[in-house]
């Protein structure tokens, strides 16, 4: 519940050796950039890369293990319960995963940053209303908020993006608000106010560029979370609907075939794990770089 | 009671009311809430009858006040499928979720604390790097996948654990590990940071100069001082565990609230979904308040300053 402006001053003198607040840092970040970049490429060029149509069924080649060839088609990662090529479904799944994460982060970034800046700029009752709303939305566990909204609106790609976007904006609002309060007091902003700069100019030219770093850090960390949320909701059957391939829904099918076809649940899990891991580490790295004051 | 606590209490009350309001209006996002409550293919007359029965033909503000009044009397309404009070259905499932969450908390604390202390004490060694990898894995494994892997390995391959359901003490182990992994990672990170901070304080070399062994300093001085952030994080993490239970319960067919929520969405039993969401939010808000109170007890600066 603390914001940057209201942080209590440290009572004890700063420790002699600065402790890296974030905890560990991973020395080499590039392997994770490569992994993330790889998934982005898979997503962008899925139709060119995927060896087969992700939705074409081959009922005579159901549940085949990785590396089998059936009727002249090679299934590198095996087939699922209706004989679809798992590898191709995973490649198209990267598309769904990144698309949902990217668009929902975009929705919540725009919404949250705007509201946070407005709250920090105008103060007064506008601030009270917006920040109270932030507290309320943040106090509902995100997965519950997502579940009740999906229950009302119905599942599907579009609704999923909206639900995630509209449930996550308070994170950005809080950061944007705190940073705006700080920036508003900087000499150059006050100066340009005195010489008569108008609100839009102040917000876009002076405040936004100065709070962008902190917002980007939040967005990166949220991006990883959104990937997991999409997969989680799709796993529960509340996200992307079949036959559209999503790693989460492939996993939930795989759960039913664990004893006979281990590959269906294993490979989408690995993809999800690698993507989430690389995004988390990139986010941590960015935070270290851009926001040295950050804790935890 | 001082001003800070009163203020936090009032904030929490507003948050609860806000949540109720938000849930009420989310119901109306789809237009007519009766459509949520009837099976697909209901006739026009069915819709009309239910609408009048539930009072949806009245002004919204009147419905809203009614809704709040009903909740104040702790009445969550009736299940549409089972024709039982939602409160009773939830109460019958709640113990399972609490049991699972408690077991997961034990796993998370039992592993996270020692790992965090070790990471701080053995800073810049090979052991630390190993532990960092362990924590990172715990943090990035989606619970539904780690759950499936645990079942694959321990239940399907080795056959030493039940794959799903509730059947004796054994059956809680795998879901507790799956659910506790993320919290374990958080505990390890927080503990590491807290211990590192304490390690850099002047009393550490002072105690060592006094002739105390390093191990004794860690156990009798550092851990006691580092406990503050860990305790506060615990309160917040319990809320996360309860939310995470939704997915873990589905993976392990665990008959708690999470499974009930997912089943109720599939069955279009909206009052139950709503009851679970309201209960979950209420618990989360309470835990948040508890964390702040704990924090203000151990750190009087927050209390005295009045605004956190």
CSV table of C-alpha atoms in Angstrom, one decimal, chain B residues 112-245:
chain,number,residue,atom,x,y,z
B,112,UNK,CA,11.4,-21.5,1.2
B,113,UNK,CA,12.8,-20.3,4.5
B,114,UNK,CA,15.9,-22.5,4.7
B,115,UNK,CA,16.6,-21.9,1.0
B,116,UNK,CA,16.4,-18.2,1.4
B,117,UNK,CA,18.7,-18.2,4.4
B,118,UNK,CA,21.2,-20.4,2.5
B,119,UNK,CA,21.1,-18.2,-0.5
B,120,UNK,CA,22.0,-15.1,1.6
B,121,UNK,CA,24.7,-16.8,3.7
B,122,UNK,CA,26.3,-18.6,0.8
B,123,UNK,CA,26.2,-15.6,-1.4
B,124,UNK,CA,28.3,-15.9,-4.6
B,125,UNK,CA,29.0,-19.6,-4.3
B,126,UNK,CA,28.1,-22.5,-6.5
B,127,UNK,CA,25.4,-23.5,-4.0
B,128,UNK,CA,23.7,-20.2,-4.3
B,129,UNK,CA,23.6,-20.5,-8.0
B,130,UNK,CA,22.1,-23.9,-7.7
B,131,UNK,CA,19.4,-22.6,-5.3
B,132,UNK,CA,18.7,-19.6,-7.6
B,133,UNK,CA,18.0,-22.0,-10.4
B,134,UNK,CA,15.7,-24.0,-8.1
B,135,UNK,CA,13.8,-20.9,-7.0
B,136,UNK,CA,13.5,-19.7,-10.6
B,137,UNK,CA,12.0,-23.1,-11.6
B,138,UNK,CA,9.5,-22.9,-8.7
B,139,UNK,CA,8.6,-19.4,-9.8
B,140,UNK,CA,8.1,-20.1,-13.5
B,141,UNK,CA,6.4,-23.5,-13.5
B,142,UNK,CA,2.7,-23.0,-14.1
B,143,UNK,CA,0.9,-24.9,-11.4
B,144,UNK,CA,-1.2,-26.9,-13.8
B,145,UNK,CA,1.9,-28.2,-15.5
B,146,UNK,CA,3.9,-29.0,-12.4
B,147,UNK,CA,0.8,-30.7,-11.1
B,148,UNK,CA,0.6,-32.9,-14.2
B,149,UNK,CA,4.3,-33.7,-14.0
B,150,UNK,CA,4.0,-34.7,-10.4
B,151,UNK,CA,1.1,-37.0,-11.2
B,152,UNK,CA,3.0,-38.4,-14.2
B,153,UNK,CA,6.1,-39.2,-12.1
B,154,UNK,CA,4.8,-40.1,-8.7
B,155,UNK,CA,1.4,-41.6,-9.5
B,156,UNK,CA,1.7,-43.0,-13.0
B,157,UNK,CA,5.3,-44.1,-13.3
B,158,UNK,CA,6.3,-44.9,-9.7
B,159,UNK,CA,2.8,-45.5,-8.4
B,160,UNK,CA,3.6,-44.3,-4.9
B,161,UNK,CA,1.0,-41.5,-4.6
B,162,UNK,CA,-2.7,-41.3,-5.5
B,163,UNK,CA,-3.2,-39.3,-8.8
B,164,UNK,CA,-6.3,-37.5,-7.6
B,165,UNK,CA,-9.1,-37.2,-5.2
B,166,UNK,CA,-9.0,-37.2,-1.4
B,167,UNK,CA,-8.1,-40.4,0.3
B,168,UNK,CA,-6.0,-40.1,3.5
B,169,UNK,CA,-3.0,-38.0,4.2
B,170,UNK,CA,-1.1,-39.2,1.2
B,171,UNK,CA,-3.4,-37.5,-1.3
B,172,UNK,CA,-2.6,-34.0,-0.1
B,173,UNK,CA,1.1,-34.2,-0.7
B,174,UNK,CA,1.3,-33.8,-4.5
B,175,UNK,CA,-1.3,-31.0,-4.7
B,176,UNK,CA,0.4,-29.2,-1.8
B,177,UNK,CA,3.7,-29.3,-3.6
B,178,UNK,CA,2.2,-28.0,-6.8
B,179,UNK,CA,0.3,-25.2,-5.1
B,180,UNK,CA,3.2,-24.3,-2.7
B,181,UNK,CA,5.9,-24.0,-5.3
B,182,UNK,CA,5.3,-20.4,-6.3
B,183,UNK,CA,4.9,-19.3,-2.7
B,184,UNK,CA,8.0,-21.1,-1.8
B,185,UNK,CA,9.9,-19.1,-4.4
B,186,UNK,CA,8.4,-15.9,-3.0
B,187,UNK,CA,9.4,-16.8,0.6
B,188,UNK,CA,12.9,-17.7,-0.6
B,189,UNK,CA,13.3,-14.4,-2.3
B,190,UNK,CA,12.0,-12.3,0.6
B,191,UNK,CA,14.0,-14.2,3.2
B,192,UNK,CA,17.2,-13.8,1.1
B,193,UNK,CA,16.7,-10.1,0.8
B,194,UNK,CA,15.8,-9.7,4.5
B,195,UNK,CA,18.8,-11.8,5.7
B,196,UNK,CA,21.2,-10.0,3.3
B,197,UNK,CA,20.1,-6.7,4.7
B,198,UNK,CA,20.6,-7.8,8.3
B,199,UNK,CA,24.0,-9.3,7.4
B,200,UNK,CA,25.2,-5.8,6.5
B,201,UNK,CA,24.3,-4.3,9.9
B,202,UNK,CA,26.9,-3.4,12.4
B,203,UNK,CA,25.7,-5.8,15.1
B,204,UNK,CA,26.9,-8.7,13.0
B,205,UNK,CA,30.7,-8.0,13.2
B,206,UNK,CA,30.1,-6.8,16.7
B,207,UNK,CA,28.6,-10.1,17.8
B,208,UNK,CA,31.3,-12.0,16.0
B,209,UNK,CA,34.0,-9.8,17.7
B,210,UNK,CA,32.4,-10.8,20.9
B,211,UNK,CA,33.3,-14.3,20.1
B,212,UNK,CA,30.0,-15.6,18.9
B,213,UNK,CA,30.1,-18.1,16.1
B,214,UNK,CA,28.6,-17.1,12.7
B,215,UNK,CA,26.0,-19.8,12.9
B,216,UNK,CA,24.9,-18.5,16.3
B,217,UNK,CA,24.7,-15.0,15.0
B,218,UNK,CA,22.5,-16.1,12.1
B,219,UNK,CA,20.1,-18.1,14.3
B,220,UNK,CA,19.9,-15.8,17.4
B,221,UNK,CA,20.2,-12.3,15.8
B,222,UNK,CA,19.6,-12.2,12.1
B,223,UNK,CA,16.7,-14.5,11.8
B,224,UNK,CA,14.8,-12.7,14.5
B,225,UNK,CA,15.3,-9.4,12.8
B,226,UNK,CA,14.5,-10.7,9.4
B,227,UNK,CA,11.2,-12.2,10.5
B,228,UNK,CA,9.2,-9.0,10.0
B,229,UNK,CA,9.0,-8.9,6.3
B,230,UNK,CA,8.5,-12.7,6.2
B,231,UNK,CA,5.5,-12.6,8.5
B,232,UNK,CA,3.8,-9.8,6.5
B,233,UNK,CA,4.4,-11.6,3.2
B,234,UNK,CA,2.9,-14.7,4.7
B,235,UNK,CA,-0.5,-13.0,5.2
B,236,UNK,CA,-0.5,-11.9,1.5
B,237,UNK,CA,0.7,-15.3,0.3
B,238,UNK,CA,-2.2,-17.1,2.0
B,239,UNK,CA,-4.5,-15.1,-0.3
B,240,UNK,CA,-2.4,-16.2,-3.3
B,241,UNK,CA,-2.6,-19.8,-2.2
B,242,UNK,CA,-6.4,-19.7,-2.0
B,243,UNK,CA,-6.6,-18.2,-5.5
B,244,UNK,CA,-4.1,-20.7,-6.9
B,245,UNK,CA,-6.1,-23.5,-5.4
